[in-house]
Amino acid sequence: MKLDMRPMLRGEVERITLDFMLTPDEVDGVTLKGDAHILGEITDEAGYMRLTLEASLPYRGECARCLSTVEDTFRLQFERTVADEKTLTDEQMEDNVDEYVIIHDGELDLDEELREALILAFPMRLLCSEDCQGLCPKCGKPRAEGDCGCPTREIDPRFAALRALLDESDEDSTDGDTK
Ligand SMILES: [Zn+2]
Ligand SMILES: [Zn+2]
């Protein structure tokens, strides 16, 4: 969405409220349930323009550990200094792309920047909860559903061989004792 920044640039308004929907780019492995809702404001304090907003994006995906459905709203805080292209040198713009959003011809278009920020910040791995225990590697039952009865400790095959040896020698010594 293009915002008309001319009234603020002329000093007529000090605050612009942002409330609009943005169609985001696809996120791999995730179903987006709708558009991102953008809520925020641009304030002007003696020529220093500041943008603060929150984007919320409802989605449905899969827990990376237990594969259960994860439904949540991803929230992204986005803050930038708003600058008119006329007041910034090319160098300033290139060096501080993450700091500024730039007004071109009196208009500010945040869409591309927000789409990019949403994709970059979206969690790579979704979890149903921070301490999701995942699935039992033996039987595949979600650990959250209780004990499946499988042995919890996998014994390294090398140690298994060693243990067999130890067990044997234990038996030997026992035999020795009874003699
Ligand atoms: Zn999980
Ligand atoms: Zn199991």
Short mmCIF file of N, CA and C and ligand atoms in Angstrom, two decimals:
data_model
loop_
_atom_site.label_atom_id
_atom_site.label_comp_id
_atom_site.label_asym_id
_atom_site.label_seq_id
_atom_site.Cartn_x
_atom_site.Cartn_y
_atom_site.Cartn_z
N MET A 1 0.84 -1.19 0.00
CA MET A 1 0.00 0.00 0.00
C MET A 1 0.88 1.25 0.00
N LYS A 2 0.50 2.20 -0.80
CA LYS A 2 1.28 3.44 -0.87
C LYS A 2 0.71 4.48 0.09
N LEU A 3 1.60 5.01 0.91
CA LEU A 3 1.18 6.03 1.86
C LEU A 3 1.60 7.40 1.34
N ASP A 4 0.66 8.30 1.39
CA ASP A 4 0.96 9.67 0.96
C ASP A 4 1.65 10.40 2.11
N MET A 5 2.92 10.67 1.94
CA MET A 5 3.70 11.25 3.02
C MET A 5 3.81 12.77 2.92
N ARG A 6 3.20 13.34 1.88
CA ARG A 6 3.38 14.78 1.67
C ARG A 6 2.88 15.65 2.82
N PRO A 7 1.72 15.32 3.39
CA PRO A 7 1.27 16.16 4.53
C PRO A 7 2.27 16.15 5.69
N MET A 8 2.89 14.99 5.94
CA MET A 8 3.87 14.92 7.02
C MET A 8 5.14 15.68 6.62
N LEU A 9 5.53 15.53 5.38
CA LEU A 9 6.74 16.23 4.92
C LEU A 9 6.53 17.75 4.98
N ARG A 10 5.28 18.17 4.80
CA ARG A 10 4.99 19.62 4.87
C ARG A 10 4.81 20.08 6.32
N GLY A 11 4.82 19.12 7.25
CA GLY A 11 4.67 19.48 8.65
C GLY A 11 3.23 19.66 9.08
N GLU A 12 2.29 19.17 8.29
CA GLU A 12 0.86 19.35 8.63
C GLU A 12 0.33 18.28 9.58
N VAL A 13 0.90 17.10 9.50
CA VAL A 13 0.50 16.03 10.44
C VAL A 13 1.74 15.47 11.11
N GLU A 14 1.54 15.04 12.36
CA GLU A 14 2.68 14.50 13.10
C GLU A 14 2.55 13.00 13.33
N ARG A 15 1.41 12.47 12.89
CA ARG A 15 1.18 11.06 13.16
C ARG A 15 0.32 10.47 12.06
N ILE A 16 0.75 9.35 11.53
CA ILE A 16 -0.05 8.63 10.55
C ILE A 16 -0.27 7.22 11.10
N THR A 17 -1.54 6.83 11.18
CA THR A 17 -1.85 5.50 11.70
C THR A 17 -1.83 4.49 10.56
N LEU A 18 -1.23 3.36 10.82
CA LEU A 18 -1.18 2.30 9.80
C LEU A 18 -2.08 1.15 10.21
N ASP A 19 -2.92 0.74 9.33
CA ASP A 19 -3.82 -0.38 9.59
C ASP A 19 -4.24 -0.91 8.22
N PHE A 20 -3.52 -1.91 7.75
CA PHE A 20 -3.87 -2.46 6.44
C PHE A 20 -3.46 -3.93 6.34
N MET A 21 -3.98 -4.57 5.32
CA MET A 21 -3.68 -5.99 5.10
C MET A 21 -2.65 -6.09 3.98
N LEU A 22 -1.77 -7.05 4.14
CA LEU A 22 -0.72 -7.26 3.15
C LEU A 22 -0.68 -8.73 2.75
N THR A 23 -0.72 -8.98 1.45
CA THR A 23 -0.61 -10.36 0.99
C THR A 23 0.86 -10.75 0.98
N PRO A 24 1.22 -11.69 1.84
CA PRO A 24 2.64 -12.04 1.95
C PRO A 24 3.07 -13.03 0.88
N ASP A 25 4.39 -13.20 0.74
CA ASP A 25 4.92 -14.26 -0.12
C ASP A 25 4.71 -15.60 0.58
N GLU A 26 4.78 -16.66 -0.22
CA GLU A 26 4.64 -18.01 0.34
C GLU A 26 5.78 -18.32 1.30
N VAL A 27 5.47 -19.10 2.32
CA VAL A 27 6.51 -19.59 3.21
C VAL A 27 6.59 -21.10 3.03
N ASP A 28 7.78 -21.61 2.79
CA ASP A 28 7.95 -23.05 2.54
C ASP A 28 7.42 -23.90 3.68
N GLY A 29 6.63 -24.89 3.35
CA GLY A 29 6.18 -25.86 4.34
C GLY A 29 5.10 -25.35 5.28
N VAL A 30 4.56 -24.20 4.99
CA VAL A 30 3.60 -23.58 5.90
C VAL A 30 2.38 -23.12 5.10
N THR A 31 1.20 -23.31 5.67
CA THR A 31 0.00 -22.78 5.04
C THR A 31 -0.34 -21.45 5.70
N LEU A 32 -0.34 -20.40 4.92
CA LEU A 32 -0.72 -19.10 5.47
C LEU A 32 -2.24 -19.02 5.44
N LYS A 33 -2.82 -18.66 6.57
CA LYS A 33 -4.27 -18.70 6.67
C LYS A 33 -4.94 -17.42 6.21
N GLY A 34 -4.13 -16.45 5.88
CA GLY A 34 -4.72 -15.20 5.40
C GLY A 34 -3.63 -14.18 5.19
N ASP A 35 -4.03 -12.96 4.98
CA ASP A 35 -3.06 -11.90 4.78
C ASP A 35 -2.47 -11.47 6.12
N ALA A 36 -1.36 -10.79 6.03
CA ALA A 36 -0.74 -10.24 7.24
C ALA A 36 -1.45 -8.94 7.59
N HIS A 37 -1.73 -8.79 8.87
CA HIS A 37 -2.37 -7.56 9.33
C HIS A 37 -1.27 -6.62 9.84
N ILE A 38 -1.22 -5.45 9.28
CA ILE A 38 -0.20 -4.48 9.64
C ILE A 38 -0.84 -3.38 10.49
N LEU A 39 -0.29 -3.22 11.68
CA LEU A 39 -0.81 -2.19 12.59
C LEU A 39 0.36 -1.38 13.13
N GLY A 40 0.26 -0.08 13.05
CA GLY A 40 1.35 0.72 13.59
C GLY A 40 1.17 2.19 13.31
N GLU A 41 2.28 2.89 13.32
CA GLU A 41 2.19 4.33 13.08
C GLU A 41 3.52 4.89 12.61
N ILE A 42 3.40 6.05 12.01
CA ILE A 42 4.58 6.83 11.68
C ILE A 42 4.44 8.14 12.44
N THR A 43 5.47 8.49 13.18
CA THR A 43 5.41 9.74 13.93
C THR A 43 6.52 10.68 13.45
N ASP A 44 6.24 11.94 13.56
CA ASP A 44 7.21 12.94 13.14
C ASP A 44 7.52 13.84 14.33
N GLU A 45 8.77 13.75 14.78
CA GLU A 45 9.17 14.64 15.87
C GLU A 45 10.21 15.59 15.34
N ALA A 46 9.80 16.78 15.08
CA ALA A 46 10.70 17.81 14.58
C ALA A 46 11.53 17.32 13.39
N GLY A 47 10.85 16.68 12.46
CA GLY A 47 11.53 16.27 11.23
C GLY A 47 12.12 14.87 11.30
N TYR A 48 12.15 14.27 12.48
CA TYR A 48 12.65 12.90 12.60
C TYR A 48 11.45 11.97 12.54
N MET A 49 11.35 11.26 11.44
CA MET A 49 10.18 10.40 11.23
C MET A 49 10.52 8.96 11.57
N ARG A 50 9.64 8.37 12.36
CA ARG A 50 9.91 7.04 12.85
C ARG A 50 8.71 6.14 12.57
N LEU A 51 9.00 4.98 12.03
CA LEU A 51 7.95 4.00 11.73
C LEU A 51 8.04 2.85 12.73
N THR A 52 6.94 2.54 13.38
CA THR A 52 6.89 1.35 14.23
C THR A 52 5.61 0.59 13.89
N LEU A 53 5.75 -0.69 13.68
CA LEU A 53 4.55 -1.46 13.38
C LEU A 53 4.73 -2.90 13.80
N GLU A 54 3.60 -3.57 13.86
CA GLU A 54 3.62 -5.01 14.09
C GLU A 54 2.83 -5.66 12.98
N ALA A 55 3.44 -6.67 12.37
CA ALA A 55 2.75 -7.46 11.37
C ALA A 55 2.34 -8.77 12.02
N SER A 56 1.09 -9.16 11.89
CA SER A 56 0.68 -10.47 12.40
C SER A 56 0.17 -11.33 11.26
N LEU A 57 0.66 -12.55 11.25
CA LEU A 57 0.39 -13.45 10.13
C LEU A 57 -0.03 -14.81 10.67
N PRO A 58 -1.32 -15.15 10.51
CA PRO A 58 -1.79 -16.45 11.00
C PRO A 58 -1.36 -17.57 10.05
N TYR A 59 -0.90 -18.68 10.62
CA TYR A 59 -0.41 -19.77 9.77
C TYR A 59 -0.73 -21.13 10.39
N ARG A 60 -0.58 -22.13 9.56
CA ARG A 60 -0.71 -23.51 10.02
C ARG A 60 0.48 -24.29 9.48
N GLY A 61 1.14 -25.02 10.34
CA GLY A 61 2.29 -25.81 9.91
C GLY A 61 2.42 -27.06 10.73
N GLU A 62 3.61 -27.61 10.73
CA GLU A 62 3.84 -28.90 11.36
C GLU A 62 5.01 -28.79 12.32
N CYS A 63 4.86 -29.35 13.50
CA CYS A 63 5.95 -29.35 14.48
C CYS A 63 7.12 -30.16 13.93
N ALA A 64 8.30 -29.56 13.98
CA ALA A 64 9.48 -30.21 13.41
C ALA A 64 9.87 -31.46 14.19
N ARG A 65 9.42 -31.59 15.42
CA ARG A 65 9.81 -32.74 16.23
C ARG A 65 8.76 -33.84 16.27
N CYS A 66 7.49 -33.43 16.48
CA CYS A 66 6.48 -34.48 16.67
C CYS A 66 5.46 -34.52 15.53
N LEU A 67 5.61 -33.62 14.56
CA LEU A 67 4.78 -33.59 13.36
C LEU A 67 3.31 -33.23 13.62
N SER A 68 2.99 -32.83 14.83
CA SER A 68 1.61 -32.43 15.08
C SER A 68 1.36 -31.05 14.45
N THR A 69 0.10 -30.73 14.25
CA THR A 69 -0.25 -29.46 13.61
C THR A 69 0.02 -28.29 14.55
N VAL A 70 0.64 -27.29 14.03
CA VAL A 70 0.92 -26.09 14.81
C VAL A 70 0.12 -24.95 14.17
N GLU A 71 -0.77 -24.36 14.95
CA GLU A 71 -1.51 -23.21 14.44
C GLU A 71 -1.22 -22.02 15.33
N ASP A 72 -0.77 -20.96 14.72
CA ASP A 72 -0.37 -19.83 15.54
C ASP A 72 -0.39 -18.57 14.67
N THR A 73 -0.06 -17.46 15.30
CA THR A 73 0.08 -16.21 14.57
C THR A 73 1.50 -15.74 14.75
N PHE A 74 2.18 -15.56 13.66
CA PHE A 74 3.54 -15.06 13.71
C PHE A 74 3.50 -13.54 13.81
N ARG A 75 4.22 -12.99 14.77
CA ARG A 75 4.22 -11.54 14.94
C ARG A 75 5.62 -10.99 14.71
N LEU A 76 5.66 -9.96 13.93
CA LEU A 76 6.95 -9.35 13.60
C LEU A 76 6.92 -7.87 13.98
N GLN A 77 7.88 -7.48 14.78
CA GLN A 77 8.02 -6.06 15.11
C GLN A 77 8.93 -5.45 14.05
N PHE A 78 8.52 -4.32 13.55
CA PHE A 78 9.27 -3.70 12.46
C PHE A 78 9.42 -2.21 12.76
N GLU A 79 10.65 -1.77 12.86
CA GLU A 79 10.90 -0.36 13.18
C GLU A 79 11.94 0.19 12.22
N ARG A 80 11.66 1.36 11.71
CA ARG A 80 12.60 1.99 10.79
C ARG A 80 12.53 3.50 10.94
N THR A 81 13.59 4.13 10.54
CA THR A 81 13.55 5.57 10.39
C THR A 81 13.04 5.86 8.99
N VAL A 82 12.14 6.80 8.89
CA VAL A 82 11.59 7.15 7.59
C VAL A 82 12.37 8.35 7.05
N ALA A 83 12.87 8.21 5.84
CA ALA A 83 13.65 9.31 5.27
C ALA A 83 13.18 9.61 3.86
N ASP A 84 13.20 10.87 3.52
CA ASP A 84 12.87 11.28 2.16
C ASP A 84 14.11 11.07 1.30
N GLU A 85 13.90 10.54 0.11
CA GLU A 85 15.06 10.27 -0.76
C GLU A 85 15.90 11.52 -1.00
N LYS A 86 15.24 12.67 -0.94
CA LYS A 86 15.95 13.91 -1.23
C LYS A 86 16.93 14.29 -0.11
N THR A 87 16.67 13.78 1.11
CA THR A 87 17.52 14.18 2.23
C THR A 87 18.64 13.19 2.51
N LEU A 88 18.66 12.08 1.77
CA LEU A 88 19.70 11.08 2.01
C LEU A 88 20.63 10.99 0.81
N THR A 89 21.92 10.81 1.07
CA THR A 89 22.84 10.56 -0.03
C THR A 89 22.69 9.10 -0.42
N ASP A 90 23.11 8.77 -1.64
CA ASP A 90 23.05 7.38 -2.10
C ASP A 90 23.83 6.49 -1.15
N GLU A 91 24.95 7.00 -0.67
CA GLU A 91 25.79 6.23 0.22
C GLU A 91 25.05 5.90 1.52
N GLN A 92 24.41 6.89 2.08
CA GLN A 92 23.64 6.67 3.31
C GLN A 92 22.59 5.60 3.10
N MET A 93 21.94 5.67 1.94
CA MET A 93 20.86 4.71 1.66
C MET A 93 21.42 3.31 1.55
N GLU A 94 22.55 3.15 0.87
CA GLU A 94 23.13 1.83 0.66
C GLU A 94 23.69 1.25 1.96
N ASP A 95 24.28 2.12 2.77
CA ASP A 95 24.91 1.64 4.00
C ASP A 95 23.89 1.28 5.07
N ASN A 96 22.71 1.80 4.96
CA ASN A 96 21.76 1.62 6.06
C ASN A 96 20.41 1.08 5.60
N VAL A 97 20.44 0.14 4.68
CA VAL A 97 19.17 -0.37 4.16
C VAL A 97 18.28 -0.95 5.25
N ASP A 98 18.90 -1.46 6.32
CA ASP A 98 18.09 -2.05 7.38
C ASP A 98 17.60 -1.03 8.39
N GLU A 99 17.97 0.20 8.18
CA GLU A 99 17.64 1.22 9.15
C GLU A 99 16.55 2.16 8.62
N TYR A 100 16.54 2.32 7.31
CA TYR A 100 15.64 3.30 6.71
C TYR A 100 14.56 2.67 5.85
N VAL A 101 13.44 3.33 5.80
CA VAL A 101 12.52 3.14 4.68
C VAL A 101 12.46 4.49 3.98
N ILE A 102 12.42 4.45 2.68
CA ILE A 102 12.64 5.67 1.91
C ILE A 102 11.37 6.14 1.22
N ILE A 103 11.12 7.41 1.33
CA ILE A 103 10.00 8.04 0.63
C ILE A 103 10.44 8.41 -0.79
N HIS A 104 9.69 7.89 -1.76
CA HIS A 104 9.96 8.26 -3.15
C HIS A 104 8.79 9.08 -3.68
N ASP A 105 9.09 10.21 -4.25
CA ASP A 105 8.05 11.09 -4.81
C ASP A 105 6.91 11.34 -3.84
N GLY A 106 7.25 11.54 -2.58
CA GLY A 106 6.23 11.87 -1.60
C GLY A 106 5.42 10.68 -1.11
N GLU A 107 5.79 9.47 -1.59
CA GLU A 107 5.03 8.28 -1.19
C GLU A 107 5.93 7.25 -0.54
N LEU A 108 5.33 6.54 0.39
CA LEU A 108 6.07 5.47 1.06
C LEU A 108 5.36 4.15 0.79
N ASP A 109 6.09 3.21 0.19
CA ASP A 109 5.53 1.90 -0.10
C ASP A 109 6.28 0.86 0.71
N LEU A 110 5.59 0.30 1.70
CA LEU A 110 6.26 -0.63 2.63
C LEU A 110 6.12 -2.08 2.22
N ASP A 111 5.27 -2.35 1.22
CA ASP A 111 4.88 -3.73 0.93
C ASP A 111 6.06 -4.68 0.71
N GLU A 112 6.95 -4.32 -0.21
CA GLU A 112 8.05 -5.22 -0.54
C GLU A 112 8.95 -5.46 0.67
N GLU A 113 9.21 -4.37 1.37
CA GLU A 113 10.08 -4.46 2.53
C GLU A 113 9.48 -5.36 3.61
N LEU A 114 8.18 -5.22 3.79
CA LEU A 114 7.51 -6.03 4.81
C LEU A 114 7.45 -7.50 4.40
N ARG A 115 7.20 -7.74 3.12
CA ARG A 115 7.17 -9.13 2.65
C ARG A 115 8.51 -9.80 2.90
N GLU A 116 9.55 -9.09 2.58
CA GLU A 116 10.90 -9.62 2.76
C GLU A 116 11.18 -9.87 4.24
N ALA A 117 10.83 -8.90 5.06
CA ALA A 117 11.10 -9.02 6.50
C ALA A 117 10.33 -10.20 7.09
N LEU A 118 9.11 -10.41 6.62
CA LEU A 118 8.31 -11.52 7.12
C LEU A 118 8.97 -12.86 6.78
N ILE A 119 9.40 -13.00 5.54
CA ILE A 119 10.04 -14.25 5.11
C ILE A 119 11.33 -14.49 5.89
N LEU A 120 12.12 -13.44 6.04
CA LEU A 120 13.41 -13.57 6.72
C LEU A 120 13.24 -13.95 8.19
N ALA A 121 12.22 -13.40 8.81
CA ALA A 121 12.07 -13.58 10.25
C ALA A 121 11.23 -14.80 10.60
N PHE A 122 10.53 -15.35 9.63
CA PHE A 122 9.65 -16.48 9.94
C PHE A 122 10.48 -17.65 10.45
N PRO A 123 10.03 -18.31 11.54
CA PRO A 123 10.85 -19.38 12.11
C PRO A 123 11.12 -20.51 11.10
N MET A 124 12.37 -20.94 11.04
CA MET A 124 12.75 -22.00 10.11
C MET A 124 12.15 -23.34 10.56
N ARG A 125 12.11 -23.54 11.87
CA ARG A 125 11.57 -24.77 12.43
C ARG A 125 10.43 -24.40 13.35
N LEU A 126 9.28 -25.00 13.10
CA LEU A 126 8.15 -24.75 13.98
C LEU A 126 8.13 -25.82 15.05
N LEU A 127 7.76 -25.42 16.24
CA LEU A 127 7.62 -26.39 17.33
C LEU A 127 6.25 -26.19 17.97
N CYS A 128 5.60 -27.30 18.34
CA CYS A 128 4.29 -27.18 18.99
C CYS A 128 4.47 -26.55 20.36
N SER A 129 5.62 -26.81 20.99
CA SER A 129 5.97 -26.12 22.22
C SER A 129 7.48 -26.20 22.36
N GLU A 130 8.04 -25.23 23.07
CA GLU A 130 9.50 -25.15 23.19
C GLU A 130 10.11 -26.46 23.67
N ASP A 131 9.38 -27.15 24.57
CA ASP A 131 9.96 -28.37 25.14
C ASP A 131 9.32 -29.62 24.56
N CYS A 132 8.87 -29.51 23.31
CA CYS A 132 8.30 -30.70 22.64
C CYS A 132 9.32 -31.82 22.68
N GLN A 133 8.86 -33.01 23.13
CA GLN A 133 9.77 -34.14 23.28
C GLN A 133 9.91 -34.95 22.00
N GLY A 134 9.13 -34.59 21.01
CA GLY A 134 9.24 -35.29 19.73
C GLY A 134 8.62 -36.66 19.76
N LEU A 135 9.08 -37.50 18.85
CA LEU A 135 8.52 -38.84 18.72
C LEU A 135 9.51 -39.87 19.25
N CYS A 136 8.97 -40.99 19.71
CA CYS A 136 9.85 -42.10 20.08
C CYS A 136 10.51 -42.62 18.80
N PRO A 137 11.84 -42.69 18.77
CA PRO A 137 12.51 -43.14 17.54
C PRO A 137 12.24 -44.61 17.22
N LYS A 138 11.77 -45.35 18.21
CA LYS A 138 11.51 -46.79 17.99
C LYS A 138 10.13 -47.03 17.41
N CYS A 139 9.10 -46.51 18.09
CA CYS A 139 7.74 -46.84 17.66
C CYS A 139 7.01 -45.66 17.03
N GLY A 140 7.58 -44.46 17.12
CA GLY A 140 6.99 -43.31 16.46
C GLY A 140 5.86 -42.66 17.22
N LYS A 141 5.61 -43.10 18.43
CA LYS A 141 4.53 -42.50 19.21
C LYS A 141 5.01 -41.16 19.81
N PRO A 142 4.14 -40.13 19.74
CA PRO A 142 4.55 -38.85 20.33
C PRO A 142 4.82 -39.04 21.82
N ARG A 143 5.95 -38.53 22.27
CA ARG A 143 6.32 -38.72 23.67
C ARG A 143 5.34 -38.02 24.61
N ALA A 144 4.68 -36.98 24.09
CA ALA A 144 3.72 -36.24 24.91
C ALA A 144 2.52 -37.10 25.29
N GLU A 145 2.29 -38.17 24.54
CA GLU A 145 1.13 -39.03 24.82
C GLU A 145 1.45 -40.08 25.87
N GLY A 146 2.60 -39.97 26.48
CA GLY A 146 2.91 -40.89 27.57
C GLY A 146 3.93 -41.93 27.16
N ASP A 147 4.34 -42.70 28.13
CA ASP A 147 5.38 -43.69 27.91
C ASP A 147 4.88 -44.80 27.00
N CYS A 148 5.67 -45.09 25.96
CA CYS A 148 5.28 -46.14 25.03
C CYS A 148 5.90 -47.48 25.43
N GLY A 149 6.78 -47.45 26.42
CA GLY A 149 7.35 -48.70 26.90
C GLY A 149 8.65 -49.10 26.20
N CYS A 150 9.04 -48.33 25.19
CA CYS A 150 10.29 -48.65 24.51
C CYS A 150 11.46 -48.25 25.43
N PRO A 151 12.58 -48.97 25.33
CA PRO A 151 13.74 -48.56 26.13
C PRO A 151 14.16 -47.15 25.72
N THR A 152 14.40 -46.30 26.72
CA THR A 152 14.69 -44.91 26.39
C THR A 152 16.14 -44.71 25.98
N ARG A 153 17.02 -45.61 26.43
CA ARG A 153 18.43 -45.43 26.11
C ARG A 153 18.85 -46.44 25.06
N GLU A 154 19.33 -45.91 23.94
CA GLU A 154 19.88 -46.78 22.92
C GLU A 154 21.30 -47.09 23.33
N ILE A 155 21.65 -48.34 23.35
CA ILE A 155 23.03 -48.67 23.69
C ILE A 155 23.86 -48.72 22.41
N ASP A 156 24.93 -47.99 22.42
CA ASP A 156 25.85 -47.99 21.29
C ASP A 156 26.33 -49.43 21.07
N PRO A 157 26.30 -49.93 19.83
CA PRO A 157 26.66 -51.33 19.56
C PRO A 157 28.04 -51.67 20.11
N ARG A 158 28.96 -50.71 20.06
CA ARG A 158 30.32 -50.99 20.56
C ARG A 158 30.29 -51.27 22.06
N PHE A 159 29.44 -50.47 22.74
CA PHE A 159 29.34 -50.68 24.19
C PHE A 159 28.59 -51.97 24.49
N ALA A 160 27.67 -52.30 23.62
CA ALA A 160 26.90 -53.53 23.82
C ALA A 160 27.85 -54.73 23.81
N ALA A 161 28.80 -54.72 22.87
CA ALA A 161 29.78 -55.81 22.78
C ALA A 161 30.63 -55.84 24.05
N LEU A 162 31.03 -54.65 24.48
CA LEU A 162 31.85 -54.54 25.68
C LEU A 162 31.10 -55.07 26.90
N ARG A 163 29.83 -54.69 26.94
CA ARG A 163 29.04 -55.10 28.09
C ARG A 163 28.90 -56.63 28.14
N ALA A 164 28.74 -57.21 26.92
CA ALA A 164 28.62 -58.66 26.84
C ALA A 164 29.88 -59.31 27.42
N LEU A 165 31.02 -58.73 27.10
CA LEU A 165 32.29 -59.24 27.62
C LEU A 165 32.33 -59.14 29.15
N LEU A 166 31.91 -57.96 29.63
CA LEU A 166 31.92 -57.73 31.07
C LEU A 166 31.00 -58.72 31.77
N ASP A 167 29.83 -58.92 31.16
CA ASP A 167 28.87 -59.85 31.75
C ASP A 167 29.50 -61.23 31.85
N GLU A 168 30.21 -61.61 30.78
CA GLU A 168 30.85 -62.92 30.77
C GLU A 168 31.85 -63.05 31.92
N SER A 169 32.69 -62.01 32.04
CA SER A 169 33.72 -62.09 33.06
C SER A 169 33.08 -62.08 34.45
N ASP A 170 31.92 -61.37 34.57
CA ASP A 170 31.19 -61.39 35.84
C ASP A 170 30.80 -62.82 36.19
N GLU A 171 30.27 -63.48 35.16
CA GLU A 171 29.84 -64.86 35.38
C GLU A 171 31.02 -65.73 35.80
N ASP A 172 32.16 -65.48 35.09
CA ASP A 172 33.37 -66.26 35.41
C ASP A 172 33.73 -66.11 36.89
N SER A 173 33.75 -64.83 37.33
CA SER A 173 34.19 -64.61 38.69
C SER A 173 33.21 -65.23 39.68
N THR A 174 31.90 -65.17 39.30
CA THR A 174 30.90 -65.77 40.16
C THR A 174 31.15 -67.28 40.28
N ASP A 175 31.45 -67.80 39.06
CA ASP A 175 31.74 -69.24 39.06
C ASP A 175 32.91 -69.56 39.98
N GLY A 176 33.92 -68.66 39.87
CA GLY A 176 35.12 -68.87 40.68
C GLY A 176 34.80 -68.87 42.16
N ASP A 177 33.89 -67.93 42.54
CA ASP A 177 33.57 -67.82 43.95
C ASP A 177 32.91 -69.09 44.49
N THR A 178 32.05 -69.64 43.65
CA THR A 178 31.30 -70.80 44.15
C THR A 178 32.16 -72.04 44.20
N LYS A 179 33.31 -71.97 43.51
CA LYS A 179 34.14 -73.17 43.50
C LYS A 179 34.78 -73.48 44.85
ZN ZN B 1 5.85 -31.15 18.81
ZN ZN B 2 8.24 -46.15 21.59
#
